[in-house]
Coordinates of C-alpha atoms in Angstrom, one line a residue:
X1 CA 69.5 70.2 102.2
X2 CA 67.3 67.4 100.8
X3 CA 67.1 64.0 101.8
X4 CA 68.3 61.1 100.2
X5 CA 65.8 59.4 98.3
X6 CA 66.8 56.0 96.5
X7 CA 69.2 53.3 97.5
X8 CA 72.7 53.8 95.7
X9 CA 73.1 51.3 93.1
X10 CA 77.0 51.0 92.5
X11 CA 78.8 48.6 94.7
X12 CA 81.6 51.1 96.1
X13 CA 81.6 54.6 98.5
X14 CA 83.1 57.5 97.1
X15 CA 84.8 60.2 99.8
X16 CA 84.9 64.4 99.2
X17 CA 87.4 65.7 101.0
X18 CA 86.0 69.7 100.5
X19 CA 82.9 71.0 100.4
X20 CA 83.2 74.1 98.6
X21 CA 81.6 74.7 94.9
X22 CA 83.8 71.7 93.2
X23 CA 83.3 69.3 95.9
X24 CA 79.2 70.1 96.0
X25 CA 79.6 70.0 92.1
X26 CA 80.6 66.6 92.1
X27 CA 78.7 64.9 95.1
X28 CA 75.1 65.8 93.1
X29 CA 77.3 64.8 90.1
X30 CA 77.9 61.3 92.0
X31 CA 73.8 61.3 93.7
X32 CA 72.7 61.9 89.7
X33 CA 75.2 58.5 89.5
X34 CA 73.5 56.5 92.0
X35 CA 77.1 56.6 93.4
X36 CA 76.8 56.7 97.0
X37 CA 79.6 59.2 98.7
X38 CA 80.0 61.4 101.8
X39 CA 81.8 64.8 101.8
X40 CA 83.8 65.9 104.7
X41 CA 83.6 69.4 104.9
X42 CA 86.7 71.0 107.2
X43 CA 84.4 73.9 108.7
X44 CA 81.8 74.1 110.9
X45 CA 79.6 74.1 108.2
X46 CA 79.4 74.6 104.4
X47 CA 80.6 77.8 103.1
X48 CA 82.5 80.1 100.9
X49 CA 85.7 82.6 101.2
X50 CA 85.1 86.0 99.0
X51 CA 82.0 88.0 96.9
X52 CA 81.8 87.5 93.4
X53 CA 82.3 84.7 90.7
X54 CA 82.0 84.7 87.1
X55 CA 81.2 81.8 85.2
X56 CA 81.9 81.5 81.3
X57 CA 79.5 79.9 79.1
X58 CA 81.7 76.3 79.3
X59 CA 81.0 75.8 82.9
X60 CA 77.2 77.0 82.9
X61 CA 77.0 74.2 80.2
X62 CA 78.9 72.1 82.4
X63 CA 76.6 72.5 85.6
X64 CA 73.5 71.9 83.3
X65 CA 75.3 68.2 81.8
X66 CA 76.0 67.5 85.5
X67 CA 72.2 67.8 86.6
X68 CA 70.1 70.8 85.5
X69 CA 69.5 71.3 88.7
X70 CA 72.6 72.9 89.4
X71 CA 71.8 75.6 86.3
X72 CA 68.6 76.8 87.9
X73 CA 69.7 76.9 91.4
X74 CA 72.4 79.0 89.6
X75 CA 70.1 81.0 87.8
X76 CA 68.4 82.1 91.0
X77 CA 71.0 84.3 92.0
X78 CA 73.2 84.9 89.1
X79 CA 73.5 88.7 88.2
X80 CA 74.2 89.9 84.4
X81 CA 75.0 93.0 83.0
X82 CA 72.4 96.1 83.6
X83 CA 71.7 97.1 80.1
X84 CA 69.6 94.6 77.8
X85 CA 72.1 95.6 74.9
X86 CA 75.2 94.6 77.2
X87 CA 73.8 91.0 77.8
X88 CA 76.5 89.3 75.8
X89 CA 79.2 91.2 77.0
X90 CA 81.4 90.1 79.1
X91 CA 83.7 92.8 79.6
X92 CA 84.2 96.6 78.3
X93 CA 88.3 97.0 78.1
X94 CA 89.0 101.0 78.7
X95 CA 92.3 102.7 79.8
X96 CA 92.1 103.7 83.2
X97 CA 94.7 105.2 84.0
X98 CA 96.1 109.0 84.1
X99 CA 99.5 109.9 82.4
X100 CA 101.2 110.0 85.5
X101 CA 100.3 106.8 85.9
X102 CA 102.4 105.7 83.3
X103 CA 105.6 107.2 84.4
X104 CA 107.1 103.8 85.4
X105 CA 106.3 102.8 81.9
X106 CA 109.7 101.6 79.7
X107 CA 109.0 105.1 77.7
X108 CA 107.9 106.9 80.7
X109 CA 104.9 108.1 78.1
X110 CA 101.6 107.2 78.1
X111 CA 101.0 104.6 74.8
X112 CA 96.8 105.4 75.5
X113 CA 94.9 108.1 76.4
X114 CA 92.8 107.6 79.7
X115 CA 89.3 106.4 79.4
X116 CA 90.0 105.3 75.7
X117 CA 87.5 102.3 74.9
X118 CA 89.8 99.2 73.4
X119 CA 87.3 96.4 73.1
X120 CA 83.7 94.6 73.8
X121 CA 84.4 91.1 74.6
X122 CA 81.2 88.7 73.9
X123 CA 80.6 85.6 75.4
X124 CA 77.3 84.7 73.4
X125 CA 74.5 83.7 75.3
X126 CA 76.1 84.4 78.7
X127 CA 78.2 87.7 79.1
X128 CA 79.2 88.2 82.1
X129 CA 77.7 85.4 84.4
X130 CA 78.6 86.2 88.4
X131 CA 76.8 85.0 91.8
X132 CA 77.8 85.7 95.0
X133 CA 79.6 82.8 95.9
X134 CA 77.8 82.2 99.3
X135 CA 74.5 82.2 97.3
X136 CA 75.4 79.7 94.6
X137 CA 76.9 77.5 97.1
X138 CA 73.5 77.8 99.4
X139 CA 71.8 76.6 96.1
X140 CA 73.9 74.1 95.5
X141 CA 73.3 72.3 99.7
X142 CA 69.7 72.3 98.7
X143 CA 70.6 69.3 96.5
X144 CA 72.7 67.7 98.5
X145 CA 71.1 65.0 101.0
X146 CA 72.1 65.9 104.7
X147 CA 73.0 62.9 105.9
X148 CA 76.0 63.2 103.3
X149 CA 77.8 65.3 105.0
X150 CA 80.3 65.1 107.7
X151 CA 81.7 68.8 109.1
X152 CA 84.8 69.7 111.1
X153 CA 86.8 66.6 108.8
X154 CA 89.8 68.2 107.9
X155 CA 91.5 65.4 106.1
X156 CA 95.4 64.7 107.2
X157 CA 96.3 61.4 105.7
X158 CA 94.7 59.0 103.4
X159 CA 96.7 55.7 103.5
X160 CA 95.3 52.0 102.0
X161 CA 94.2 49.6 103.9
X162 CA 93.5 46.0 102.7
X163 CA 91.2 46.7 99.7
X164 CA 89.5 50.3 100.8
X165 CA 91.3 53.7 101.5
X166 CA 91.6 55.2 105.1
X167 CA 91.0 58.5 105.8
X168 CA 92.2 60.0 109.0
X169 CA 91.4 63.7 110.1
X170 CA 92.7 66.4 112.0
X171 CA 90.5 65.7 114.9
X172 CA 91.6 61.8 115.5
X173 CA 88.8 60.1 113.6
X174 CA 89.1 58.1 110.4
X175 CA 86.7 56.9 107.7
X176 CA 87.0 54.6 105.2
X177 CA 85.9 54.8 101.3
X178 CA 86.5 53.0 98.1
X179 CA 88.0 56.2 96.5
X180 CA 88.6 59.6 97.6
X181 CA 88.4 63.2 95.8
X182 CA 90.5 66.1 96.6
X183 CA 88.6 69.2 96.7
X184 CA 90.2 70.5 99.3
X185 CA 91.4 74.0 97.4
X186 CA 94.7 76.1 96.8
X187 CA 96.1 74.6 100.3
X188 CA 94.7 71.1 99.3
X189 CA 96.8 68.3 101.8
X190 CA 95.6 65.8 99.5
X191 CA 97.5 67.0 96.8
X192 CA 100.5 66.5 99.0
X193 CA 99.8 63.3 98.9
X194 CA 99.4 62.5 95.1
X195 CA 102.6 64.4 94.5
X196 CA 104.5 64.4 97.9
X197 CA 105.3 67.2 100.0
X198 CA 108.9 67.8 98.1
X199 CA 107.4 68.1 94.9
X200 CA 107.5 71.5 93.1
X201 CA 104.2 71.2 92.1
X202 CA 102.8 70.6 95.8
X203 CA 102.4 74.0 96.9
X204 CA 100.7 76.9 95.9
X205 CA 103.4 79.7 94.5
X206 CA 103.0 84.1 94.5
X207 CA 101.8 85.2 90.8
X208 CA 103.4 88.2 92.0
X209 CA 100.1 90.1 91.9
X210 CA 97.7 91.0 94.6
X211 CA 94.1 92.9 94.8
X212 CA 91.9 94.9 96.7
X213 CA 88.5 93.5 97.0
X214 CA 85.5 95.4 98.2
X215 CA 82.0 95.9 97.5
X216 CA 79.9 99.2 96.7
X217 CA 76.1 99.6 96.8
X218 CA 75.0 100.1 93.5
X219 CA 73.5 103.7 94.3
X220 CA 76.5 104.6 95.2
X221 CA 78.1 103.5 92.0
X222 CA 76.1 105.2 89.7
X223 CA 76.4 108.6 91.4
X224 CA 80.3 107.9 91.1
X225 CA 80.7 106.7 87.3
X226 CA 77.7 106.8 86.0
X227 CA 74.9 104.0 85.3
X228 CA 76.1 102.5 82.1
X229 CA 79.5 101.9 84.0
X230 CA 78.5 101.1 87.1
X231 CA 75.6 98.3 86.0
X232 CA 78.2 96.8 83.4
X233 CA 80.8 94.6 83.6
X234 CA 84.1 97.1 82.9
X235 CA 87.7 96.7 83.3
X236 CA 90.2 99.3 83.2
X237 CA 93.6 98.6 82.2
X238 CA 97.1 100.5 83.5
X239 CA 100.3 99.8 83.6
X240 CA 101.5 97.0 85.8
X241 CA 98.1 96.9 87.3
X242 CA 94.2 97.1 86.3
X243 CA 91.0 97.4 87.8
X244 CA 87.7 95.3 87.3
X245 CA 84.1 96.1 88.3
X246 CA 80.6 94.1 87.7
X247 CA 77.3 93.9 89.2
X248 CA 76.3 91.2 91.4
X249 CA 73.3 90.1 93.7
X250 CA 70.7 90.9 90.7
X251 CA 72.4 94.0 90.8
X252 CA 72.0 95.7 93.8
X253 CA 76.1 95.6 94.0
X254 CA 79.1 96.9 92.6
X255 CA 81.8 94.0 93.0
X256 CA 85.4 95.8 92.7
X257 CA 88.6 93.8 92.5
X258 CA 91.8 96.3 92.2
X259 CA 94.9 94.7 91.0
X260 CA 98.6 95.6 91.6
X261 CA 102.0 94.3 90.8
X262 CA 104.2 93.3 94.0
X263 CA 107.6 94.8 92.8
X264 CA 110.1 92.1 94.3
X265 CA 107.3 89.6 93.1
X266 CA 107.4 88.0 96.9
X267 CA 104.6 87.7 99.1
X268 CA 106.7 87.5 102.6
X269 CA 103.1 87.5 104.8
X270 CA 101.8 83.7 106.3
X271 CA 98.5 85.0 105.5
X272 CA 97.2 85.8 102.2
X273 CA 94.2 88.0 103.3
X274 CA 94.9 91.4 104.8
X275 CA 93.0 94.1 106.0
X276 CA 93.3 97.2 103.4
X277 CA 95.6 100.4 104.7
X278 CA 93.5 102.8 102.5
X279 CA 96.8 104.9 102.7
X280 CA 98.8 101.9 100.5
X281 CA 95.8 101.4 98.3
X282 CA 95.7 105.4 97.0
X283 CA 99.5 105.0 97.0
X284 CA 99.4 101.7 94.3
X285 CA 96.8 103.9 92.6
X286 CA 98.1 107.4 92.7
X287 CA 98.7 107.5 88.6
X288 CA 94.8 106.5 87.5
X289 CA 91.6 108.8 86.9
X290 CA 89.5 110.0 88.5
X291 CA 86.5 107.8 88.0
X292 CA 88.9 104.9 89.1
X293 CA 90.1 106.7 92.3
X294 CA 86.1 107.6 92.9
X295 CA 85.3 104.0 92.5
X296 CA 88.2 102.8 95.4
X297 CA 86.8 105.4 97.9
X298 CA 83.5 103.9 98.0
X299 CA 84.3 100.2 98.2
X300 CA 82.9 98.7 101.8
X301 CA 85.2 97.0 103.8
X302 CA 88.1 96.3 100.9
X303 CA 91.0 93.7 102.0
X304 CA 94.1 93.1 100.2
X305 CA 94.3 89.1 98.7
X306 CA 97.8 87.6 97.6
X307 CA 97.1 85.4 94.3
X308 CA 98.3 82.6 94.5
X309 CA 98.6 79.4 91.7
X310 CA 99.6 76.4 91.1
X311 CA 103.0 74.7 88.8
X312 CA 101.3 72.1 86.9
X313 CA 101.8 68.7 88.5
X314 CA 102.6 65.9 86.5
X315 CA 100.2 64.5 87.6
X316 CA 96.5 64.2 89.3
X317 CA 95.6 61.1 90.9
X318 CA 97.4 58.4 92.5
X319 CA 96.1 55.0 92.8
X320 CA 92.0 55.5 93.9
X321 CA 92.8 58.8 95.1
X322 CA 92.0 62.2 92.4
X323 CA 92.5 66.1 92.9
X324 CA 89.6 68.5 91.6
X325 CA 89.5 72.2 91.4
X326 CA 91.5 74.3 92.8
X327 CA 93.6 71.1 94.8
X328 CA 94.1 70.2 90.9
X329 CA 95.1 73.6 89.1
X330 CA 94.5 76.5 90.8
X331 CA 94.9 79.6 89.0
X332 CA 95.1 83.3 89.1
X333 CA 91.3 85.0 88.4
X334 CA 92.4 86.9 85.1
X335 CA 90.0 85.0 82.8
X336 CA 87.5 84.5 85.0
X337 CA 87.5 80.8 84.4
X338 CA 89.2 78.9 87.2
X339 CA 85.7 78.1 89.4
X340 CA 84.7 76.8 85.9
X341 CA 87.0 74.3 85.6
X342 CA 86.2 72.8 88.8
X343 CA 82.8 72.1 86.7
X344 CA 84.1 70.9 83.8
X345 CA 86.1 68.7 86.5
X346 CA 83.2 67.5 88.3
X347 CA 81.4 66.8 84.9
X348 CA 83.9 64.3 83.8
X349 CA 84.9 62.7 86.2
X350 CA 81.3 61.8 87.6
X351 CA 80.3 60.4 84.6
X352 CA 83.4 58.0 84.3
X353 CA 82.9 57.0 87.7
X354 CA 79.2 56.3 86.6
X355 CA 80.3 54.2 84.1
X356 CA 82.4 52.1 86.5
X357 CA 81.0 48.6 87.5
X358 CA 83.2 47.6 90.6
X359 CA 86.0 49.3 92.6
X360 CA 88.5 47.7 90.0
X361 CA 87.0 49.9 87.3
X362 CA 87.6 53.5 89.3
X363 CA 91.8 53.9 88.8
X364 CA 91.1 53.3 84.9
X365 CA 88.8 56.2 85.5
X366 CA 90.7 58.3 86.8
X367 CA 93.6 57.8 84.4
X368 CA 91.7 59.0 82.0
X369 CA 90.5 62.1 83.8
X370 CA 93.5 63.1 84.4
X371 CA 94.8 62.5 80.8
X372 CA 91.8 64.3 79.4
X373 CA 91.5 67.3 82.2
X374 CA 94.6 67.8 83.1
X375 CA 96.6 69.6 80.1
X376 CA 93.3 72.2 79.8
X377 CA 93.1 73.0 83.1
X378 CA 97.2 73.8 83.3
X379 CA 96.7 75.6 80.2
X380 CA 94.1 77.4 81.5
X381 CA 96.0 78.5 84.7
X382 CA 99.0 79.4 82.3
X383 CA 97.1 81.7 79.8
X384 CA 95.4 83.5 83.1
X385 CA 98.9 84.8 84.1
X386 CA 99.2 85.6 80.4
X387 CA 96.3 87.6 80.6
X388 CA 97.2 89.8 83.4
X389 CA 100.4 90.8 81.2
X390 CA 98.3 91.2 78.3
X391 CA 96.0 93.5 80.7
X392 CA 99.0 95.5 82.5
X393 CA 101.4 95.8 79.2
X394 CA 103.9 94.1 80.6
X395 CA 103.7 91.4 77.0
X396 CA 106.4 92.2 75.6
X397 CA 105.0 91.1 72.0
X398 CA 102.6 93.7 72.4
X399 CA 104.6 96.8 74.0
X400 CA 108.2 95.8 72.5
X401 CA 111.0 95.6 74.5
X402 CA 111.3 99.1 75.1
X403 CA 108.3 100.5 75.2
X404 CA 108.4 102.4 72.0
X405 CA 106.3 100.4 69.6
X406 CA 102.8 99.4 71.9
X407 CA 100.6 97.1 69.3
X408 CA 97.0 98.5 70.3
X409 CA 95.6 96.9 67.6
X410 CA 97.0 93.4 68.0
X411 CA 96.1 94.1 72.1
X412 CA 92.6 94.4 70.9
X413 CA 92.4 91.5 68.9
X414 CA 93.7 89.3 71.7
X415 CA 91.4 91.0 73.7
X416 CA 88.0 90.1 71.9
X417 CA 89.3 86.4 70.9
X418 CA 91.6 85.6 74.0
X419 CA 88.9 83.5 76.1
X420 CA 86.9 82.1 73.4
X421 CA 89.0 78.3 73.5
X422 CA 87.7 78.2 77.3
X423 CA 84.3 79.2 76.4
X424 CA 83.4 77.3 73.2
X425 CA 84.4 73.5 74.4
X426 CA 82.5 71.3 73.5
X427 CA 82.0 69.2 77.0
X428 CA 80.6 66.1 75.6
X429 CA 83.5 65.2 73.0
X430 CA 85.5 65.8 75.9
X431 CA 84.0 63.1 78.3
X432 CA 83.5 60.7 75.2
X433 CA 87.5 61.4 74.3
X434 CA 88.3 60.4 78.3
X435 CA 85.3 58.0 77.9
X436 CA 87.8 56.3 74.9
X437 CA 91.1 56.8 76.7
X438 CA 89.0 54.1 79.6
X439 CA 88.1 51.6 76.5
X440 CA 91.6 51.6 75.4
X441 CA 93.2 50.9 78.9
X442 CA 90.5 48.3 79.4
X443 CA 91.5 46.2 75.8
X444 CA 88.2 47.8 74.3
X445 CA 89.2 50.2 71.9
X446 CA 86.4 49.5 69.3
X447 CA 83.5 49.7 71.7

């Protein structure tokens, strides 16, 4: 961590409650403010759950509008594809799996041949764009000041009291702030307390899909699939299910993330994190190919995660107190694009709360982040479970409703153009539209 160098200049304290890649996101978003804040970080200390992340080109943008900063310490440990050729691409979409694999298919036939190549999906200037997410986030504490952080603050209740909010966390001890930011993820406690705990919205619901997630040194790779498939980003799609592979830490890694379709679409364990039964993960993939069965028998110490999202909630803040991330609109990882929008988040909303000039100023920010953030985020977590139907023929437009008439074509083409809304936004005109939504509630339209 650095230390803090000059005295804050806006008159009011901003709490974090979360310390993960939003939360850090937005306290150098706030420091770059002169906004002075704390985060209280429920672990020990600051770190991150799972291996690799992508980024799309929006939120790469977004962390350089934030502070540049962020972009570099990114850069220091972001992997891209192998092959110089490849460097736009985000993802090669084959067929991975066998005929047999197919079997449970509305036809029982197979609509694709295995290994057939459907489409290159470019995101210019970026490809595929994935850290470790330990590493970014240890970039990311280098520019946060120590002394701004509080650990082992798990947040329980934030109540008002007189003119300031008061925190009070699991351990007994309170703090006080002017406004406080949810970034507390997919189990967030604050959002039970923008929405209330009877809400729909409040809790986290099963997508009805899961994955095995496990790594595979890169050596290894290559001897199983090859080196143009091992050092670029792939994904191979099958029936009810797909598998996705792509290089991380500067490419000395294989990240592999297997999905599969829970049939009774429940998820009846407390935990969402299992340790893999290699016996039930050959079993889920007993109808794919050989180079995708090679590929699961070399990943390192796989587990099995539940995916989890959220229903979109009506709404994201509630007097001086605001959700971000994944205690916003978690989502599903089929577009790779729900870390991102924790940036785009962070973006926003510290620049509205920059241009605030007193505490009175911060709910009139947060209206508008929420009327500006909140319908593209939701949409962004709707079109990712859209995607994994799209991925695993179960779209219905595409494959008809029995089976007979698969659209390959139209697949392909929503394939190549399915992610480019997310990546092409332009971040700017989207702060200057919440930036307007503020003048308006303030009587000063025409400024």
């Amino acid at each position: 961590m650095m230390s803090a160098s000059a005295q804050p200049k806006k008159p009011f304290h901003v709490a974090i409650c979360g310390g993960g890649i939003g939360g850090l996101c937005m306290a150098i978003g706030l420091i770059k403010q002169n906004i002075p804040c704390t985060v209280y970080e429920a672990a020990p200390a600051f770190a991150e759950i799972g291996a690799g992340v992508s980024f799309g080109p929006n939120s790469i943008r977004a962390m350089e509008l934030i502070d540049p900063a962020i972009k570099r310490g990114f850069n220091n440990c972001a992997t891209y594809n192998g092959s110089p050729e490849e460097r736009d691409v985000w993802f090669d979409f084959r067929i991975g799996t066998s005929e047999e694999g197919w079997k449970d298919f509305k036809t029982g036939k197979p609509p694709v041949k295995e290994g057939e190549f459907l489409a290159k999906v470019v995101a210019e200037g970026y490809g595929q764009a994935s850290v470790h997410r330990a590493h970014f986030l240890d970039e990311l504490v280098k520019l946060v000041p120590e002394e701004i952080a509080q650990f082992g603050k798990r947040v329980e209740k934030v109540e008002e009291k007189g003119s300031r909010l008061l925190m009070t966390f699991e351990d007994g001890t309170t703090a006080e702030a002017d406004a406080v930011i949810g970034c507390d993820g997919i189990k967030s406690r604050t959002r039970h307390m923008v929405l209330g705990s009877d809400h729909e919205a409040t809790s986290p619901v099963f997508s009805g899909k899961y994955a095995y997630r496990g790594l595979i040194p890169m050596e290894k790779a290559i001897g199983a699939v090859g080196e143009y498939l091992a050092k670029n980003s792939q994904m191979y799609l099958g029936h009810k299910s797909h598998i996705l592979t792509f290089p991380i830490e500067k490419g000395a890694t294989m990240n592999v993330v297997a999905f599969q379709t829970q049939p009774d679409g429940k998820w009846e364990n407390e935990k969402w994190v299992l340790p893999m039964k290699e016996s039930d993960m050959f079993s889920d993939f007993e109808g794919w190919g050989k180079d995708a069965k090679h590929v699961l028998s070399l990943m390192e110490k796989p587990d099995v995660w539940a995916l989890f999202d959220h229903l979109p909630a009506p709404t994201y803040y509630k007097g001086r107190l605001v959700l971000l991330g994944d205690a916003a609109h978690a989502s599903t990882p089929h577009q790779g694009a729900g870390a991102g929008q924790a940036i785009e988040d962070a973006f926003v909303l510290s620049n509205l709360l920059g241009d605030c000039k007193e505490v009175g100023d911060i709910e009139r920010a947060f209206r508008a982040y929420d009327e500006i953030r909140r319908p593209r985020s939701q949409k962004v977590v709707k079109t990712s479970r859209e995607a994994a139907e799209l991925y695993e023929f179960e779209n219905e437009e595409d494959v008809g409703s029995d089976g007979a008439d698969v659209n390959i074509e139209s697949m392909k083409g929503k394939l190549r153009d399915r992610c480019k809304w997310i990546w092409n936004e332009d971040l700017k005109a989207q702060l200057e539209s919440a930036r307007k939504v503020v003048r308006i509630g303030s009587g000063r339209a025409n400024l």
